[in-house]
Short mmCIF file of N, CA, C and O in Angstrom, two decimals:
data_model
loop_
_atom_site.label_atom_id
_atom_site.label_comp_id
_atom_site.label_asym_id
_atom_site.label_seq_id
_atom_site.Cartn_x
_atom_site.Cartn_y
_atom_site.Cartn_z
N UNK N 458 41.76 14.73 124.98
CA UNK N 458 40.61 13.87 124.79
C UNK N 458 40.27 13.78 123.28
O UNK N 458 40.00 12.70 122.79
N UNK N 459 40.26 14.94 122.60
CA UNK N 459 39.93 14.94 121.17
C UNK N 459 41.01 14.20 120.37
O UNK N 459 40.69 13.47 119.44
N UNK N 460 42.28 14.40 120.75
CA UNK N 460 43.36 13.70 120.06
C UNK N 460 43.23 12.19 120.25
O UNK N 460 43.44 11.42 119.30
N UNK N 461 42.87 11.77 121.44
CA UNK N 461 42.70 10.35 121.72
C UNK N 461 41.59 9.76 120.85
O UNK N 461 41.73 8.68 120.28
N UNK N 462 40.46 10.50 120.69
CA UNK N 462 39.37 10.03 119.83
C UNK N 462 39.81 9.95 118.37
O UNK N 462 39.44 9.02 117.65
N UNK N 463 40.61 10.93 117.93
CA UNK N 463 41.06 10.94 116.55
C UNK N 463 41.97 9.75 116.27
O UNK N 463 41.85 9.07 115.26
N UNK N 464 42.88 9.45 117.20
CA UNK N 464 43.77 8.31 117.00
C UNK N 464 43.01 6.99 117.07
O UNK N 464 43.33 6.05 116.34
N UNK N 465 42.00 6.93 117.91
CA UNK N 465 41.17 5.72 117.97
C UNK N 465 40.42 5.53 116.66
O UNK N 465 40.33 4.42 116.14
N UNK N 466 39.90 6.62 116.11
CA UNK N 466 39.19 6.53 114.83
C UNK N 466 40.13 6.09 113.72
O UNK N 466 39.75 5.36 112.82
N UNK N 467 41.40 6.52 113.78
CA UNK N 467 42.37 6.13 112.76
C UNK N 467 42.65 4.63 112.84
O UNK N 467 42.87 3.98 111.82
N UNK N 468 42.64 4.07 114.04
CA UNK N 468 42.87 2.64 114.19
C UNK N 468 41.67 1.83 113.73
O UNK N 468 41.81 0.75 113.18
N UNK N 469 40.47 2.35 113.95
CA UNK N 469 39.25 1.64 113.56
C UNK N 469 39.06 1.66 112.06
O UNK N 469 38.66 0.69 111.45
N UNK N 470 39.34 2.79 111.43
CA UNK N 470 39.14 2.95 109.99
C UNK N 470 40.52 3.02 109.32
O UNK N 470 41.15 4.06 109.32
N UNK N 471 40.98 1.94 108.71
CA UNK N 471 42.33 1.94 108.13
C UNK N 471 42.46 2.81 106.89
O UNK N 471 43.57 3.13 106.48
N UNK N 472 41.37 3.19 106.26
CA UNK N 472 41.44 4.02 105.06
C UNK N 472 41.61 5.49 105.38
O UNK N 472 41.92 6.30 104.52
N UNK N 473 41.37 5.87 106.65
CA UNK N 473 41.51 7.27 107.05
C UNK N 473 42.81 7.45 107.79
O UNK N 473 43.16 6.65 108.65
N UNK N 474 43.54 8.47 107.45
CA UNK N 474 44.77 8.78 108.16
C UNK N 474 44.73 10.22 108.64
O UNK N 474 44.23 11.09 107.93
N UNK N 475 45.21 10.49 109.82
CA UNK N 475 45.21 11.87 110.30
C UNK N 475 46.10 12.73 109.41
O UNK N 475 47.11 12.23 108.88
N UNK N 476 45.74 13.95 109.18
CA UNK N 476 46.55 14.81 108.32
C UNK N 476 47.93 15.03 108.94
O UNK N 476 48.04 15.22 110.15
N UNK N 477 48.94 14.96 108.10
CA UNK N 477 50.29 15.20 108.59
C UNK N 477 50.82 16.46 107.93
O UNK N 477 50.82 16.60 106.71
N UNK N 478 51.25 17.38 108.78
CA UNK N 478 51.78 18.65 108.29
C UNK N 478 52.81 19.11 109.30
O UNK N 478 52.53 19.19 110.51
N UNK N 479 53.99 19.37 108.83
CA UNK N 479 55.02 19.87 109.71
C UNK N 479 54.70 21.28 110.17
O UNK N 479 54.05 22.05 109.45
N UNK N 480 55.15 21.63 111.35
CA UNK N 480 54.89 22.96 111.89
C UNK N 480 55.51 24.02 110.98
O UNK N 480 54.90 25.06 110.72
N UNK N 481 56.70 23.75 110.45
CA UNK N 481 57.35 24.73 109.57
C UNK N 481 56.52 24.95 108.30
O UNK N 481 56.44 26.07 107.80
N UNK N 482 55.90 23.89 107.79
CA UNK N 482 55.04 24.03 106.61
C UNK N 482 53.80 24.84 106.95
O UNK N 482 53.34 25.66 106.15
N UNK N 483 53.22 24.61 108.11
CA UNK N 483 52.03 25.35 108.51
C UNK N 483 52.35 26.83 108.66
O UNK N 483 51.54 27.69 108.28
N UNK N 484 53.52 27.16 109.20
CA UNK N 484 53.92 28.56 109.34
C UNK N 484 54.09 29.19 107.96
O UNK N 484 53.63 30.31 107.72
N UNK N 485 54.72 28.46 107.04
CA UNK N 485 54.91 28.97 105.68
C UNK N 485 53.56 29.23 105.00
O UNK N 485 53.36 30.28 104.38
N UNK N 486 52.63 28.29 105.12
CA UNK N 486 51.31 28.45 104.51
C UNK N 486 50.59 29.64 105.12
O UNK N 486 49.94 30.42 104.42
N UNK N 487 50.73 29.84 106.44
CA UNK N 487 50.09 30.96 107.11
C UNK N 487 50.65 32.29 106.60
O UNK N 487 49.90 33.22 106.31
N UNK N 488 51.96 32.38 106.48
CA UNK N 488 52.59 33.62 105.99
C UNK N 488 52.20 33.89 104.54
O UNK N 488 51.82 35.00 104.18
N UNK N 489 52.26 32.86 103.70
CA UNK N 489 51.92 33.02 102.29
C UNK N 489 50.46 33.42 102.11
O UNK N 489 50.15 34.33 101.33
N UNK N 490 49.56 32.77 102.85
CA UNK N 490 48.14 33.13 102.71
C UNK N 490 47.88 34.54 103.19
O UNK N 490 47.06 35.27 102.63
N UNK N 491 48.59 34.97 104.23
CA UNK N 491 48.44 36.35 104.71
C UNK N 491 48.88 37.36 103.67
O UNK N 491 48.23 38.38 103.45
N UNK N 492 50.00 37.07 103.01
CA UNK N 492 50.49 37.98 101.96
C UNK N 492 49.54 38.02 100.75
O UNK N 492 49.29 39.07 100.17
N UNK N 493 49.05 36.85 100.36
CA UNK N 493 48.10 36.82 99.24
C UNK N 493 46.82 37.57 99.58
O UNK N 493 46.29 38.31 98.75
N UNK N 494 46.34 37.39 100.80
CA UNK N 494 45.13 38.10 101.22
C UNK N 494 45.37 39.60 101.25
O UNK N 494 44.51 40.38 100.82
N UNK N 495 46.54 40.03 101.73
CA UNK N 495 46.86 41.45 101.78
C UNK N 495 46.91 42.03 100.36
O UNK N 495 46.35 43.11 100.10
N UNK N 496 47.53 41.33 99.43
CA UNK N 496 47.60 41.81 98.04
C UNK N 496 46.22 41.89 97.43
O UNK N 496 45.90 42.85 96.71
N UNK N 497 45.37 40.91 97.72
CA UNK N 497 44.01 40.92 97.19
C UNK N 497 43.23 42.10 97.75
O UNK N 497 42.52 42.80 97.02
N UNK N 498 43.35 42.34 99.05
CA UNK N 498 42.61 43.45 99.67
C UNK N 498 43.11 44.80 99.15
O UNK N 498 42.33 45.72 98.96
N UNK N 499 44.41 44.93 98.90
CA UNK N 499 44.95 46.17 98.34
C UNK N 499 44.42 46.39 96.92
O UNK N 499 44.12 47.51 96.52
N UNK N 500 44.29 45.31 96.17
CA UNK N 500 43.72 45.41 94.83
C UNK N 500 42.27 45.86 94.90
O UNK N 500 41.83 46.72 94.14
N UNK N 501 41.52 45.28 95.81
CA UNK N 501 40.12 45.68 95.98
C UNK N 501 40.01 47.13 96.41
O UNK N 501 39.12 47.86 95.96
N UNK N 502 40.90 47.57 97.29
CA UNK N 502 40.85 48.94 97.78
C UNK N 502 41.18 49.94 96.68
O UNK N 502 40.63 51.04 96.64
N UNK N 503 42.07 49.56 95.75
CA UNK N 503 42.47 50.46 94.68
C UNK N 503 41.46 50.56 93.55
O UNK N 503 41.52 51.48 92.73
N UNK N 504 40.51 49.66 93.48
CA UNK N 504 39.52 49.66 92.41
C UNK N 504 38.38 50.60 92.73
O UNK N 504 37.94 50.71 93.87
N UNK N 505 37.89 51.30 91.69
CA UNK N 505 36.71 52.15 91.89
C UNK N 505 35.46 51.29 92.06
O UNK N 505 34.56 51.62 92.81
N UNK N 506 35.44 50.18 91.33
CA UNK N 506 34.34 49.22 91.46
C UNK N 506 34.96 47.89 91.90
O UNK N 506 35.59 47.21 91.10
N UNK N 507 34.81 47.52 93.18
CA UNK N 507 35.50 46.32 93.68
C UNK N 507 35.12 45.03 92.95
O UNK N 507 35.88 44.09 92.95
N UNK N 508 33.97 44.99 92.31
CA UNK N 508 33.58 43.75 91.63
C UNK N 508 34.42 43.48 90.39
O UNK N 508 34.44 42.36 89.90
N UNK N 509 35.14 44.50 89.89
CA UNK N 509 36.00 44.28 88.72
C UNK N 509 37.25 43.49 89.06
O UNK N 509 37.91 42.97 88.18
N UNK N 510 37.60 43.40 90.34
CA UNK N 510 38.78 42.62 90.74
C UNK N 510 38.50 41.13 90.69
O UNK N 510 39.43 40.33 90.61
N UNK N 511 37.24 40.75 90.71
CA UNK N 511 36.87 39.33 90.65
C UNK N 511 36.40 38.98 89.25
O UNK N 511 35.74 39.79 88.59
N UNK N 512 36.70 37.80 88.77
CA UNK N 512 36.13 37.38 87.49
C UNK N 512 34.61 37.31 87.59
O UNK N 512 34.07 37.03 88.67
N UNK N 513 33.93 37.56 86.50
CA UNK N 513 32.47 37.59 86.54
C UNK N 513 31.88 36.21 86.82
O UNK N 513 30.73 36.09 87.22
N UNK N 514 32.67 35.17 86.64
CA UNK N 514 32.16 33.82 86.87
C UNK N 514 32.08 33.45 88.34
O UNK N 514 31.39 32.51 88.71
N UNK N 515 32.75 34.21 89.22
CA UNK N 515 32.76 33.86 90.64
C UNK N 515 31.37 33.92 91.26
O UNK N 515 30.94 32.96 91.90
N UNK N 516 30.61 35.02 91.10
CA UNK N 516 29.26 35.00 91.69
C UNK N 516 28.36 33.94 91.06
O UNK N 516 27.55 33.31 91.75
N UNK N 517 28.51 33.72 89.76
CA UNK N 517 27.70 32.71 89.09
C UNK N 517 28.04 31.31 89.63
O UNK N 517 27.15 30.50 89.88
N UNK N 518 29.33 31.05 89.82
CA UNK N 518 29.72 29.74 90.34
C UNK N 518 29.25 29.56 91.78
O UNK N 518 28.85 28.47 92.17
N UNK N 519 29.30 30.62 92.57
CA UNK N 519 28.83 30.54 93.95
C UNK N 519 27.35 30.18 94.00
O UNK N 519 26.93 29.34 94.80
N UNK N 520 26.57 30.78 93.13
CA UNK N 520 25.13 30.46 93.07
C UNK N 520 24.92 29.02 92.60
O UNK N 520 24.08 28.30 93.14
N UNK N 521 25.71 28.59 91.62
CA UNK N 521 25.60 27.21 91.12
C UNK N 521 25.96 26.21 92.21
O UNK N 521 25.28 25.21 92.40
N UNK N 522 27.04 26.49 92.93
CA UNK N 522 27.46 25.59 94.01
C UNK N 522 26.40 25.51 95.10
O UNK N 522 26.12 24.43 95.63
N UNK N 523 25.79 26.66 95.42
CA UNK N 523 24.72 26.65 96.43
C UNK N 523 23.53 25.83 95.95
O UNK N 523 22.90 25.11 96.73
N UNK N 524 23.24 25.91 94.65
CA UNK N 524 22.13 25.13 94.11
C UNK N 524 22.44 23.64 94.17
O UNK N 524 21.56 22.83 94.49
N UNK N 525 23.69 23.27 93.89
CA UNK N 525 24.07 21.85 93.96
C UNK N 525 23.98 21.30 95.37
O UNK N 525 23.56 20.17 95.58
N UNK N 526 24.37 22.11 96.33
CA UNK N 526 24.38 21.66 97.72
C UNK N 526 23.04 21.85 98.41
O UNK N 526 22.91 21.53 99.58
N UNK N 527 22.08 22.40 97.69
CA UNK N 527 20.75 22.56 98.27
C UNK N 527 20.59 23.81 99.11
O UNK N 527 19.57 23.99 99.76
N UNK N 528 21.58 24.69 99.10
CA UNK N 528 21.50 25.90 99.92
C UNK N 528 20.72 27.02 99.28
O UNK N 528 20.39 28.01 99.92
N UNK N 529 20.40 26.88 98.00
CA UNK N 529 19.69 27.95 97.30
C UNK N 529 18.18 27.74 97.34
O UNK N 529 17.43 28.55 96.82
N UNK N 530 17.77 26.65 97.93
CA UNK N 530 16.34 26.38 97.98
C UNK N 530 15.82 25.93 96.62
O UNK N 530 16.55 25.44 95.78
N UNK N 531 14.54 26.10 96.42
CA UNK N 531 13.91 25.68 95.17
C UNK N 531 13.91 26.79 94.12
O UNK N 531 13.37 26.63 93.05
N UNK N 532 14.51 27.94 94.43
CA UNK N 532 14.44 29.08 93.52
C UNK N 532 15.41 28.99 92.37
O UNK N 532 15.24 29.69 91.38
N UNK N 533 16.45 28.17 92.48
CA UNK N 533 17.49 28.12 91.45
C UNK N 533 17.40 26.79 90.70
O UNK N 533 17.42 25.73 91.30
N UNK N 534 17.32 26.87 89.38
CA UNK N 534 17.35 25.69 88.53
C UNK N 534 18.82 25.33 88.30
O UNK N 534 19.60 26.13 87.78
N UNK N 535 19.22 24.13 88.68
CA UNK N 535 20.63 23.72 88.61
C UNK N 535 21.13 23.72 87.17
O UNK N 535 22.24 24.17 86.89
N UNK N 536 20.33 23.24 86.25
CA UNK N 536 20.75 23.19 84.84
C UNK N 536 20.96 24.60 84.30
O UNK N 536 21.97 24.88 83.64
N UNK N 537 20.03 25.50 84.59
CA UNK N 537 20.17 26.88 84.13
C UNK N 537 21.40 27.52 84.77
O UNK N 537 22.15 28.24 84.10
N UNK N 538 21.62 27.28 86.06
CA UNK N 538 22.78 27.85 86.74
C UNK N 538 24.08 27.34 86.14
O UNK N 538 25.05 28.09 86.01
N UNK N 539 24.11 26.06 85.74
CA UNK N 539 25.32 25.50 85.12
C UNK N 539 25.63 26.22 83.80
O UNK N 539 26.77 26.56 83.52
N UNK N 540 24.60 26.49 82.99
CA UNK N 540 24.83 27.20 81.74
C UNK N 540 25.23 28.65 81.99
O UNK N 540 26.02 29.22 81.23
N UNK N 541 24.71 29.27 83.04
CA UNK N 541 25.11 30.63 83.38
C UNK N 541 26.60 30.68 83.76
O UNK N 541 27.31 31.59 83.36
N UNK N 542 27.05 29.70 84.55
CA UNK N 542 28.46 29.64 84.94
C UNK N 542 29.33 29.44 83.71
O UNK N 542 30.34 30.12 83.54
N UNK N 543 28.94 28.53 82.84
CA UNK N 543 29.73 28.27 81.64
C UNK N 543 29.80 29.51 80.75
O UNK N 543 30.85 29.83 80.20
N UNK N 544 28.68 30.21 80.61
CA UNK N 544 28.68 31.45 79.83
C UNK N 544 29.59 32.50 80.43
O UNK N 544 30.32 33.20 79.71
N UNK N 545 29.59 32.62 81.76
CA UNK N 545 30.47 33.60 82.42
C UNK N 545 31.94 33.21 82.25
O UNK N 545 32.80 34.07 82.01
N UNK N 546 32.24 31.91 82.34
CA UNK N 546 33.62 31.47 82.13
C UNK N 546 34.08 31.72 80.70
O UNK N 546 35.21 32.14 80.46
N UNK N 547 33.20 31.48 79.75
CA UNK N 547 33.54 31.76 78.36
C UNK N 547 33.76 33.25 78.14
O UNK N 547 34.69 33.65 77.44
N UNK N 548 32.93 34.09 78.74
CA UNK N 548 33.08 35.54 78.60
C UNK N 548 34.40 36.01 79.23
O UNK N 548 35.09 36.86 78.67
N UNK N 549 34.77 35.43 80.38
CA UNK N 549 36.02 35.82 81.03
C UNK N 549 37.24 35.43 80.20
O UNK N 549 38.27 36.09 80.26
N UNK N 550 37.13 34.34 79.44
CA UNK N 550 38.27 33.88 78.64
C UNK N 550 38.17 34.32 77.17
O UNK N 550 38.91 33.82 76.33
N UNK N 551 37.26 35.25 76.88
CA UNK N 551 37.07 35.78 75.52
C UNK N 551 36.79 34.69 74.50
O UNK N 551 37.35 34.65 73.41
N UNK N 552 35.92 33.75 74.88
CA UNK N 552 35.51 32.68 73.98
C UNK N 552 34.01 32.72 73.81
O UNK N 552 33.30 33.39 74.55
N UNK N 553 33.53 31.97 72.83
CA UNK N 553 32.10 31.90 72.54
C UNK N 553 31.65 30.45 72.61
O UNK N 553 32.47 29.53 72.58
N UNK N 554 30.33 30.26 72.65
CA UNK N 554 29.78 28.90 72.65
C UNK N 554 30.17 28.16 71.38
O UNK N 554 30.35 26.95 71.40
N UNK N 555 30.34 28.87 70.27
CA UNK N 555 30.71 28.24 69.00
C UNK N 555 32.09 27.59 69.11
O UNK N 555 32.36 26.57 68.47
N UNK N 556 33.00 28.19 69.91
CA UNK N 556 34.33 27.60 70.09
C UNK N 556 34.22 26.23 70.76
O UNK N 556 34.95 25.29 70.40
N UNK N 557 33.32 26.11 71.72
CA UNK N 557 33.12 24.83 72.41
C UNK N 557 32.51 23.81 71.44
O UNK N 557 32.95 22.66 71.38
N UNK N 558 31.51 24.24 70.69
CA UNK N 558 30.88 23.32 69.74
C UNK N 558 31.87 22.85 68.68
O UNK N 558 31.87 21.69 68.29
N UNK N 559 32.75 23.74 68.24
CA UNK N 559 33.76 23.37 67.25
C UNK N 559 34.74 22.35 67.82
O UNK N 559 35.16 21.42 67.15
N UNK N 560 35.10 22.52 69.09
CA UNK N 560 36.03 21.58 69.73
C UNK N 560 35.40 20.21 69.91
O UNK N 560 36.11 19.20 69.99
N UNK N 561 34.07 20.14 69.97
CA UNK N 561 33.39 18.87 70.18
C UNK N 561 33.01 18.17 68.88
O UNK N 561 32.43 17.08 68.92
N UNK N 562 33.32 18.77 67.73
CA UNK N 562 33.03 18.12 66.45
C UNK N 562 33.81 16.83 66.33
O UNK N 562 34.89 16.68 66.90
N UNK N 563 33.29 15.88 65.56
CA UNK N 563 34.02 14.62 65.41
C UNK N 563 35.36 14.85 64.71
O UNK N 563 35.47 15.69 63.82
N UNK N 564 36.39 14.09 65.11
CA UNK N 564 37.71 14.26 64.49
C UNK N 564 37.71 13.69 63.07
O UNK N 564 36.85 12.89 62.72
N UNK N 565 38.70 14.08 62.25
CA UNK N 565 38.74 13.59 60.86
C UNK N 565 39.13 12.13 60.75
O UNK N 565 38.92 11.52 59.72
N UNK N 566 39.70 11.53 61.78
CA UNK N 566 40.05 10.10 61.76
C UNK N 566 39.12 9.37 62.71
O UNK N 566 38.65 9.93 63.69
N UNK N 567 38.81 8.10 62.42
CA UNK N 567 37.92 7.36 63.32
C UNK N 567 38.59 7.09 64.67
O UNK N 567 39.75 6.70 64.73
N UNK N 568 37.86 7.34 65.76
CA UNK N 568 38.37 7.11 67.12
C UNK N 568 37.34 6.32 67.91
O UNK N 568 36.15 6.30 67.58
N UNK N 569 37.82 5.66 68.98
CA UNK N 569 36.90 4.93 69.84
C UNK N 569 36.32 5.89 70.89
O UNK N 569 36.57 7.09 70.84
N UNK N 570 35.56 5.35 71.84
CA UNK N 570 34.88 6.21 72.82
C UNK N 570 35.87 6.91 73.75
O UNK N 570 35.52 7.90 74.38
N UNK N 571 37.10 6.42 73.83
CA UNK N 571 38.11 7.04 74.69
C UNK N 571 38.97 8.05 73.94
O UNK N 571 39.84 8.66 74.54
N UNK N 572 38.76 8.20 72.65
CA UNK N 572 39.51 9.16 71.87
C UNK N 572 40.75 8.61 71.20
O UNK N 572 41.51 9.35 70.59
N UNK N 573 40.96 7.28 71.27
CA UNK N 573 42.11 6.68 70.61
C UNK N 573 41.77 6.33 69.17
O UNK N 573 40.65 5.92 68.87
N UNK N 574 42.75 6.48 68.29
CA UNK N 574 42.53 6.20 66.87
C UNK N 574 42.28 4.72 66.68
O UNK N 574 42.98 3.86 67.23
N UNK N 575 41.29 4.41 65.88
CA UNK N 575 40.96 3.01 65.56
C UNK N 575 41.89 2.52 64.47
O UNK N 575 42.05 3.15 63.43
N UNK N 576 42.52 1.39 64.72
CA UNK N 576 43.43 0.78 63.74
C UNK N 576 42.76 -0.50 63.26
O UNK N 576 42.29 -1.29 64.07
N UNK N 577 42.72 -0.71 61.94
CA UNK N 577 42.11 -1.95 61.43
C UNK N 577 42.82 -3.18 61.99
O UNK N 577 43.99 -3.14 62.35
N UNK N 578 42.11 -4.25 62.05
CA UNK N 578 42.63 -5.51 62.59
C UNK N 578 43.85 -5.96 61.78
O UNK N 578 43.95 -5.74 60.57
N UNK N 579 44.80 -6.62 62.44
CA UNK N 579 46.02 -7.04 61.79
C UNK N 579 45.78 -7.98 60.62
O UNK N 579 46.47 -7.92 59.61
N UNK N 580 44.76 -8.86 60.74
CA UNK N 580 44.47 -9.80 59.63
C UNK N 580 44.04 -9.03 58.36
O UNK N 580 44.37 -9.43 57.27
N UNK N 581 43.29 -7.97 58.57
CA UNK N 581 42.88 -7.19 57.41
C UNK N 581 44.08 -6.57 56.74
O UNK N 581 44.16 -6.48 55.51
N UNK N 582 45.06 -6.15 57.52
CA UNK N 582 46.28 -5.59 56.95
C UNK N 582 47.08 -6.65 56.22
O UNK N 582 47.64 -6.41 55.14
N UNK N 583 47.15 -7.85 56.80
CA UNK N 583 47.89 -8.94 56.18
C UNK N 583 47.23 -9.38 54.88
O UNK N 583 47.90 -9.79 53.93
N UNK N 584 45.92 -9.30 54.81
CA UNK N 584 45.20 -9.72 53.60
C UNK N 584 45.34 -8.70 52.50
O UNK N 584 44.90 -8.93 51.38
N UNK N 585 45.94 -7.56 52.81
CA UNK N 585 46.15 -6.55 51.79
C UNK N 585 44.98 -5.60 51.61
O UNK N 585 44.93 -4.89 50.61
N UNK N 586 44.04 -5.62 52.54
CA UNK N 586 42.93 -4.69 52.42
C UNK N 586 43.41 -3.26 52.66
O UNK N 586 44.33 -3.01 53.42
N UNK N 587 42.76 -2.36 51.99
CA UNK N 587 43.12 -0.93 52.13
C UNK N 587 42.48 -0.36 53.37
O UNK N 587 41.41 -0.77 53.78
N UNK N 588 43.14 0.63 53.96
CA UNK N 588 42.61 1.31 55.14
C UNK N 588 41.51 2.26 54.79
O UNK N 588 41.43 2.91 53.88
#
């Protein structure tokens, strides 16, 4: 019955297609995910403090995601949570806010809003004007 409804929905909505996955691929994904989960759990078990196995940005991102989806209620400021996540990501990658600000400085050559170098018009070049 559920399969029949799914196929009917696929015919009604041409932009939606039922997921296609071979059984052999599903078995491979199941085995791989089991092994990854086992390795992760062994790492957690071997740690004296299990929170060190996770990057510090994971709890911050979880709180930010909950705030975006409305699951955190009115207690979490989304803008503040976004900056907390960014700070945690920078700390995990041994970077500082100054590195981000430096990367956002204007380039030494003129560029358009998409980041492509601006080239003077061909007529100006033909007229012999300097760049």
